[in-house]
Each structure stands twice: as C-alpha cells, then as structure tokens.
Amino acid sequence: RKEVEQDPGPFNVPEGATVAFNCTYSNSASQSFFWYRQDCRKEPKLLMSVYSSGNEDGRFTAQLNRASQYISLLIRDSKLSDSATYLCVVTNADYKLSFGAGTTVTVRA
Amino acid sequence: GAGVSQSPSNKVTEKGKDVELRCDPISGHTALYWYRQSLGQGLEFLIYFQGNSAPDKSGLPSDRFSAERTGGSVSTLTIQRTQQEDSAVYLCASSRTPLSLYEQYFGPGTRLTVT
C-alpha cells in the first residue's frame, strides 16, 4: 500500500465553483501535513500547511482527520489560475516527505 | 534572494554513460533533498543531507546512484551506467532545517533522458 494516496482526478470545474478532494495516509504516526501545488512541467511549491484544527488561506481550506487518516483541500470560487496538480505531502518522525501522486484540477472558463 | 538552482536543466545521454546533476541550495539552508519524478508519477524521495552528511541513503534506487554534498552547500547526484528507466525529472529541494517544521523550496529540476 502506498504511504500517501490521492484520487488523480482530473476534477474539471467551471470558474467560480467549489472543488474538494482528499488524500489518505497509511502511517498513523505521521506528524506534519502539507499541500503542495505543481504546475505543468514546473517544480512543486508549498501551498499550505495543514493544522489539526483545520486552517484557511484565502479561498483554500485544509482539514486534517487523524482518526480516519486523511486530509482534505477545498478550493472556493475557483479561478482559472487554480488549474494545477495538488500534491498531498506527509512527514513522519524522520526527515522524509512522502508525496502523493497528485490530484489534477482543471478550471474552465 | 536566489532560490534553489539546478544544472543542467536538460540532459540527454546514451545508455551506459555516467551523468552528474548539480544542486545549489538556498544560502543558509542546512537540509538538502533529492527527489525523482517520473512522468505522471509522484515524487520519489532519493536522499537527504543534513550539512554534508547523508543519514539515510536507502531511497537511492540502486548502487549506480550516489550523492555528495560539500561545504554544506552544493550537492551533486551521480548516476553511473545510466539505464532508460533512469529517465525522469530530478528535483532538488532545500529547507532551513531538517523538515517537519519548515517548507522545502524546490529547484526547477533536471530533466534526464536516457536514450
């Protein structure tokens, strides 16, 4: 079983729509959680950390459910510029980041 | 300030040749990471440096892969006797300290094609 699993999508949504997707992780001892964004043929960039109580950053909301071992990302009022692959990232007690394969979101005009 | 830089940006090599990939982390970042991303795949962790030391090399796919870091700064990833399955984008990232609390900043990657 992969350490981090994501629905690859793609999620095709119109501008202004809300889109949400999850990521599951297998290691219950995982400590830190992040969402990264990767544009086509570009390097990943940190979108936001995910805190236990859930957190918002503008139109983006991240949630963590430790009991069910998943994190989620919700994007409100989607913009064309939100089109990207969103990578779920989990860290354990060591130094390694485990990346999911990504969820592709395409926002259409 | 300058971000993470990698060179070359693209490398095409013949099967069986050796290649060397370079990473210049952000100045002052003590932790440095190498990843590999194959087409349509997630990032595969290869190796991590804290200073010049690599505590764990188990992510390296085979003994043809090696990496070093000197002066707590530049790192090189060497692939000997390249195979076609080595074709991928090799990404380097750095962070101020080892993981967990700080974000990793990625370089633009080196796209390696083995023919």
PDB file of N, CA, C and O in Angstrom, chain A residues 2 31-32 34 36 38 41-46 87 91-102, chain B residues 33 35 37 40-43 45 48 55-56 58-59 91 98-104 106-108 111:
ATOM      1  N   LYS A   2       0.542   2.223  -0.826  1.00  0.00           N
ATOM      2  CA  LYS A   2       1.319   3.450  -0.865  1.00  0.00           C
ATOM      3  C   LYS A   2       1.123   4.225   0.437  1.00  0.00           C
ATOM      4  O   LYS A   2       0.057   4.193   1.041  1.00  0.00           O
ATOM      5  N   GLN A  31       3.363  13.051  11.231  1.00  0.00           N
ATOM      6  CA  GLN A  31       3.388  14.215  12.116  1.00  0.00           C
ATOM      7  C   GLN A  31       2.930  15.509  11.466  1.00  0.00           C
ATOM      8  O   GLN A  31       2.229  16.294  12.090  1.00  0.00           O
ATOM      9  N   SER A  32       3.389  15.743  10.265  1.00  0.00           N
ATOM     10  CA  SER A  32       3.098  17.022   9.622  1.00  0.00           C
ATOM     11  C   SER A  32       2.488  16.777   8.257  1.00  0.00           C
ATOM     12  O   SER A  32       2.780  15.772   7.615  1.00  0.00           O
ATOM     13  N   PHE A  34       1.010  18.687   4.530  1.00  0.00           N
ATOM     14  CA  PHE A  34       1.082  19.859   3.672  1.00  0.00           C
ATOM     15  C   PHE A  34       0.349  19.597   2.376  1.00  0.00           C
ATOM     16  O   PHE A  34       0.206  18.452   1.943  1.00  0.00           O
ATOM     17  N   TYR A  36       1.047  20.803  -1.504  1.00  0.00           N
ATOM     18  CA  TYR A  36       1.904  21.487  -2.465  1.00  0.00           C
ATOM     19  C   TYR A  36       1.139  21.598  -3.770  1.00  0.00           C
ATOM     20  O   TYR A  36       0.265  20.800  -4.067  1.00  0.00           O
ATOM     21  N   GLN A  38       1.709  21.914  -7.989  1.00  0.00           N
ATOM     22  CA  GLN A  38       2.694  21.755  -9.055  1.00  0.00           C
ATOM     23  C   GLN A  38       2.023  22.074 -10.380  1.00  0.00           C
ATOM     24  O   GLN A  38       1.063  21.403 -10.794  1.00  0.00           O
ATOM     25  N   ARG A  41       5.029  20.836 -15.720  1.00  0.00           N
ATOM     26  CA  ARG A  41       6.453  20.918 -16.024  1.00  0.00           C
ATOM     27  C   ARG A  41       7.179  21.949 -15.145  1.00  0.00           C
ATOM     28  O   ARG A  41       8.197  22.509 -15.532  1.00  0.00           O
ATOM     29  N   LYS A  42       6.632  22.188 -13.982  1.00  0.00           N
ATOM     30  CA  LYS A  42       7.275  23.096 -13.032  1.00  0.00           C
ATOM     31  C   LYS A  42       7.560  22.347 -11.734  1.00  0.00           C
ATOM     32  O   LYS A  42       7.076  21.240 -11.527  1.00  0.00           O
ATOM     33  N   GLU A  43       8.333  22.986 -10.855  1.00  0.00           N
ATOM     34  CA  GLU A  43       8.619  22.355  -9.578  1.00  0.00           C
ATOM     35  C   GLU A  43       7.457  22.538  -8.603  1.00  0.00           C
ATOM     36  O   GLU A  43       6.687  23.490  -8.716  1.00  0.00           O
ATOM     37  N   PRO A  44       7.325  21.643  -7.620  1.00  0.00           N
ATOM     38  CA  PRO A  44       6.281  21.805  -6.598  1.00  0.00           C
ATOM     39  C   PRO A  44       6.564  23.031  -5.729  1.00  0.00           C
ATOM     40  O   PRO A  44       7.723  23.369  -5.469  1.00  0.00           O
ATOM     41  N   LYS A  45       5.492  23.662  -5.303  1.00  0.00           N
ATOM     42  CA  LYS A  45       5.612  24.787  -4.385  1.00  0.00           C
ATOM     43  C   LYS A  45       4.611  24.612  -3.263  1.00  0.00           C
ATOM     44  O   LYS A  45       3.480  24.165  -3.493  1.00  0.00           O
ATOM     45  N   LEU A  46       5.049  24.958  -2.061  1.00  0.00           N
ATOM     46  CA  LEU A  46       4.173  24.807  -0.905  1.00  0.00           C
ATOM     47  C   LEU A  46       2.946  25.689  -1.056  1.00  0.00           C
ATOM     48  O   LEU A  46       3.057  26.888  -1.281  1.00  0.00           O
ATOM     49  N   LEU A  87      -0.491  18.267  -4.690  1.00  0.00           N
ATOM     50  CA  LEU A  87       0.227  17.148  -4.091  1.00  0.00           C
ATOM     51  C   LEU A  87       0.009  17.134  -2.586  1.00  0.00           C
ATOM     52  O   LEU A  87       0.249  18.141  -1.903  1.00  0.00           O
ATOM     53  N   THR A  91       4.750  13.975   6.510  1.00  0.00           N
ATOM     54  CA  THR A  91       6.053  13.672   7.090  1.00  0.00           C
ATOM     55  C   THR A  91       5.886  12.777   8.302  1.00  0.00           C
ATOM     56  O   THR A  91       4.876  12.844   9.007  1.00  0.00           O
ATOM     57  N   ASN A  92       6.898  11.973   8.536  1.00  0.00           N
ATOM     58  CA  ASN A  92       6.890  11.088   9.690  1.00  0.00           C
ATOM     59  C   ASN A  92       7.931  11.550  10.689  1.00  0.00           C
ATOM     60  O   ASN A  92       8.394  12.681  10.634  1.00  0.00           O
ATOM     61  N   ALA A  93       8.310  10.682  11.597  1.00  0.00           N
ATOM     62  CA  ALA A  93       9.225  11.088  12.666  1.00  0.00           C
ATOM     63  C   ALA A  93      10.617  11.370  12.136  1.00  0.00           C
ATOM     64  O   ALA A  93      11.401  12.012  12.795  1.00  0.00           O
ATOM     65  N   ASP A  94      10.919  10.883  10.950  1.00  0.00           N
ATOM     66  CA  ASP A  94      12.232  11.159  10.358  1.00  0.00           C
ATOM     67  C   ASP A  94      12.120  12.368   9.434  1.00  0.00           C
ATOM     68  O   ASP A  94      11.201  13.144   9.490  1.00  0.00           O
ATOM     69  N   TYR A  95      13.064  12.519   8.601  1.00  0.00           N
ATOM     70  CA  TYR A  95      13.194  13.705   7.795  1.00  0.00           C
ATOM     71  C   TYR A  95      12.481  13.618   6.461  1.00  0.00           C
ATOM     72  O   TYR A  95      12.542  14.508   5.662  1.00  0.00           O
ATOM     73  N   LYS A  96      11.835  12.499   6.168  1.00  0.00           N
ATOM     74  CA  LYS A  96      11.353  12.284   4.810  1.00  0.00           C
ATOM     75  C   LYS A  96       9.972  12.870   4.597  1.00  0.00           C
ATOM     76  O   LYS A  96       9.097  12.789   5.450  1.00  0.00           O
ATOM     77  N   LEU A  97       9.817  13.460   3.442  1.00  0.00           N
ATOM     78  CA  LEU A  97       8.495  13.822   2.967  1.00  0.00           C
ATOM     79  C   LEU A  97       7.991  12.690   2.091  1.00  0.00           C
ATOM     80  O   LEU A  97       8.729  12.175   1.262  1.00  0.00           O
ATOM     81  N   SER A  98       6.751  12.308   2.270  1.00  0.00           N
ATOM     82  CA  SER A  98       6.119  11.340   1.368  1.00  0.00           C
ATOM     83  C   SER A  98       5.075  12.080   0.557  1.00  0.00           C
ATOM     84  O   SER A  98       4.171  12.707   1.113  1.00  0.00           O
ATOM     85  N   PHE A  99       5.231  12.005  -0.734  1.00  0.00           N
ATOM     86  CA  PHE A  99       4.336  12.724  -1.642  1.00  0.00           C
ATOM     87  C   PHE A  99       3.302  11.784  -2.233  1.00  0.00           C
ATOM     88  O   PHE A  99       3.627  10.662  -2.646  1.00  0.00           O
ATOM     89  N   GLY A 100       2.092  12.278  -2.333  1.00  0.00           N
ATOM     90  CA  GLY A 100       1.113  11.578  -3.139  1.00  0.00           C
ATOM     91  C   GLY A 100       1.388  11.866  -4.604  1.00  0.00           C
ATOM     92  O   GLY A 100       2.188  12.753  -4.944  1.00  0.00           O
ATOM     93  N   ALA A 101       0.731  11.114  -5.475  1.00  0.00           N
ATOM     94  CA  ALA A 101       0.949  11.284  -6.918  1.00  0.00           C
ATOM     95  C   ALA A 101       0.238  12.510  -7.466  1.00  0.00           C
ATOM     96  O   ALA A 101       0.478  12.904  -8.613  1.00  0.00           O
ATOM     97  N   GLY A 102      -0.638  13.093  -6.666  1.00  0.00           N
ATOM     98  CA  GLY A 102      -1.260  14.346  -7.069  1.00  0.00           C
ATOM     99  C   GLY A 102      -2.677  14.211  -7.567  1.00  0.00           C
ATOM    100  O   GLY A 102      -3.069  13.164  -8.094  1.00  0.00           O
TER     101      GLY A 102
ATOM    102  N   TYR B  33      17.598  17.955  -0.194  1.00  0.00           N
ATOM    103  CA  TYR B  33      16.888  16.734  -0.552  1.00  0.00           C
ATOM    104  C   TYR B  33      16.965  16.519  -2.057  1.00  0.00           C
ATOM    105  O   TYR B  33      16.882  17.464  -2.830  1.00  0.00           O
ATOM    106  N   TYR B  35      14.939  14.314  -5.097  1.00  0.00           N
ATOM    107  CA  TYR B  35      13.771  13.528  -5.452  1.00  0.00           C
ATOM    108  C   TYR B  35      13.837  13.192  -6.937  1.00  0.00           C
ATOM    109  O   TYR B  35      14.534  13.853  -7.704  1.00  0.00           O
ATOM    110  N   GLN B  37      11.053  12.394 -10.168  1.00  0.00           N
ATOM    111  CA  GLN B  37       9.651  12.370 -10.585  1.00  0.00           C
ATOM    112  C   GLN B  37       9.572  11.845 -12.005  1.00  0.00           C
ATOM    113  O   GLN B  37      10.064  12.478 -12.935  1.00  0.00           O
ATOM    114  N   GLY B  40       3.955  11.476 -14.859  1.00  0.00           N
ATOM    115  CA  GLY B  40       2.676  11.077 -14.285  1.00  0.00           C
ATOM    116  C   GLY B  40       2.773  10.438 -12.918  1.00  0.00           C
ATOM    117  O   GLY B  40       1.770   9.944 -12.397  1.00  0.00           O
ATOM    118  N   GLN B  41       3.947  10.453 -12.328  1.00  0.00           N
ATOM    119  CA  GLN B  41       4.133   9.823 -11.018  1.00  0.00           C
ATOM    120  C   GLN B  41       4.374  10.874  -9.948  1.00  0.00           C
ATOM    121  O   GLN B  41       4.709  12.020 -10.231  1.00  0.00           O
ATOM    122  N   GLY B  42       4.230  10.453  -8.714  1.00  0.00           N
ATOM    123  CA  GLY B  42       4.545  11.329  -7.602  1.00  0.00           C
ATOM    124  C   GLY B  42       6.049  11.429  -7.420  1.00  0.00           C
ATOM    125  O   GLY B  42       6.827  10.786  -8.120  1.00  0.00           O
ATOM    126  N   LEU B  43       6.437  12.256  -6.488  1.00  0.00           N
ATOM    127  CA  LEU B  43       7.849  12.426  -6.206  1.00  0.00           C
ATOM    128  C   LEU B  43       8.372  11.258  -5.392  1.00  0.00           C
ATOM    129  O   LEU B  43       7.776  10.859  -4.397  1.00  0.00           O
ATOM    130  N   PHE B  45      11.368  10.035  -3.076  1.00  0.00           N
ATOM    131  CA  PHE B  45      12.484  10.519  -2.264  1.00  0.00           C
ATOM    132  C   PHE B  45      13.721   9.678  -2.547  1.00  0.00           C
ATOM    133  O   PHE B  45      13.667   8.447  -2.560  1.00  0.00           O
ATOM    134  N   TYR B  48      18.685  12.517   1.505  1.00  0.00           N
ATOM    135  CA  TYR B  48      18.600  13.755   2.272  1.00  0.00           C
ATOM    136  C   TYR B  48      19.973  14.041   2.885  1.00  0.00           C
ATOM    137  O   TYR B  48      20.665  13.129   3.334  1.00  0.00           O
ATOM    138  N   PRO B  55      22.222  10.956   6.345  1.00  0.00           N
ATOM    139  CA  PRO B  55      21.905   9.942   7.361  1.00  0.00           C
ATOM    140  C   PRO B  55      21.304   8.668   6.793  1.00  0.00           C
ATOM    141  O   PRO B  55      21.428   7.610   7.396  1.00  0.00           O
ATOM    142  N   ASP B  56      20.649   8.789   5.657  1.00  0.00           N
ATOM    143  CA  ASP B  56      19.942   7.623   5.124  1.00  0.00           C
ATOM    144  C   ASP B  56      20.009   7.668   3.610  1.00  0.00           C
ATOM    145  O   ASP B  56      19.526   8.606   2.997  1.00  0.00           O
ATOM    146  N   SER B  58      18.910   5.006   1.813  1.00  0.00           N
ATOM    147  CA  SER B  58      18.101   3.861   1.379  1.00  0.00           C
ATOM    148  C   SER B  58      17.139   4.199   0.254  1.00  0.00           C
ATOM    149  O   SER B  58      16.624   3.299  -0.402  1.00  0.00           O
ATOM    150  N   GLY B  59      16.882   5.487   0.024  1.00  0.00           N
ATOM    151  CA  GLY B  59      15.993   5.873  -1.058  1.00  0.00           C
ATOM    152  C   GLY B  59      16.626   5.796  -2.430  1.00  0.00           C
ATOM    153  O   GLY B  59      15.917   5.842  -3.441  1.00  0.00           O
ATOM    154  N   LEU B  91      14.626  16.395  -8.997  1.00  0.00           N
ATOM    155  CA  LEU B  91      14.361  17.638  -8.282  1.00  0.00           C
ATOM    156  C   LEU B  91      15.184  17.695  -7.005  1.00  0.00           C
ATOM    157  O   LEU B  91      15.316  16.702  -6.289  1.00  0.00           O
ATOM    158  N   PRO B  98      16.186  20.465   9.066  1.00  0.00           N
ATOM    159  CA  PRO B  98      15.513  19.241   8.644  1.00  0.00           C
ATOM    160  C   PRO B  98      14.014  19.306   8.842  1.00  0.00           C
ATOM    161  O   PRO B  98      13.528  19.434   9.934  1.00  0.00           O
ATOM    162  N   LEU B  99      13.386  19.289   7.770  1.00  0.00           N
ATOM    163  CA  LEU B  99      11.977  19.047   7.640  1.00  0.00           C
ATOM    164  C   LEU B  99      11.025  19.383   8.756  1.00  0.00           C
ATOM    165  O   LEU B  99      11.208  20.246   9.551  1.00  0.00           O
ATOM    166  N   SER B 100      10.007  18.782   8.781  1.00  0.00           N
ATOM    167  CA  SER B 100       8.876  18.833   9.702  1.00  0.00           C
ATOM    168  C   SER B 100       8.288  20.221   9.885  1.00  0.00           C
ATOM    169  O   SER B 100       7.110  20.404   9.732  1.00  0.00           O
ATOM    170  N   LEU B 101       9.110  21.150  10.262  1.00  0.00           N
ATOM    171  CA  LEU B 101       8.535  22.450  10.589  1.00  0.00           C
ATOM    172  C   LEU B 101       8.689  23.481   9.480  1.00  0.00           C
ATOM    173  O   LEU B 101       8.010  24.491   9.480  1.00  0.00           O
ATOM    174  N   TYR B 102       9.570  23.227   8.586  1.00  0.00           N
ATOM    175  CA  TYR B 102       9.843  24.244   7.585  1.00  0.00           C
ATOM    176  C   TYR B 102       9.579  23.732   6.181  1.00  0.00           C
ATOM    177  O   TYR B 102       9.792  22.588   5.870  1.00  0.00           O
ATOM    178  N   GLU B 103       9.112  24.626   5.339  1.00  0.00           N
ATOM    179  CA  GLU B 103       8.791  24.203   3.995  1.00  0.00           C
ATOM    180  C   GLU B 103      10.061  23.952   3.200  1.00  0.00           C
ATOM    181  O   GLU B 103      11.115  24.502   3.474  1.00  0.00           O
ATOM    182  N   GLN B 104       9.929  23.084   2.226  1.00  0.00           N
ATOM    183  CA  GLN B 104      11.022  22.814   1.319  1.00  0.00           C
ATOM    184  C   GLN B 104      10.845  23.668   0.069  1.00  0.00           C
ATOM    185  O   GLN B 104       9.749  23.802  -0.463  1.00  0.00           O
ATOM    186  N   PHE B 106      11.881  24.031  -3.783  1.00  0.00           N
ATOM    187  CA  PHE B 106      12.353  23.174  -4.858  1.00  0.00           C
ATOM    188  C   PHE B 106      13.062  23.968  -5.944  1.00  0.00           C
ATOM    189  O   PHE B 106      12.700  25.118  -6.237  1.00  0.00           O
ATOM    190  N   GLY B 107      14.041  23.333  -6.526  1.00  0.00           N
ATOM    191  CA  GLY B 107      14.651  23.865  -7.728  1.00  0.00           C
ATOM    192  C   GLY B 107      13.820  23.485  -8.941  1.00  0.00           C
ATOM    193  O   GLY B 107      12.864  22.711  -8.823  1.00  0.00           O
ATOM    194  N   PRO B 108      14.179  23.993 -10.110  1.00  0.00           N
ATOM    195  CA  PRO B 108      13.394  23.745 -11.325  1.00  0.00           C
ATOM    196  C   PRO B 108      13.563  22.341 -11.872  1.00  0.00           C
ATOM    197  O   PRO B 108      12.815  21.933 -12.755  1.00  0.00           O
ATOM    198  N   ARG B 111      15.828  17.593 -16.214  1.00  0.00           N
ATOM    199  CA  ARG B 111      15.100  16.574 -16.979  1.00  0.00           C
ATOM    200  C   ARG B 111      16.121  15.674 -17.650  1.00  0.00           C
ATOM    201  O   ARG B 111      16.850  16.119 -18.546  1.00  0.00           O
TER     202      ARG B 111
END
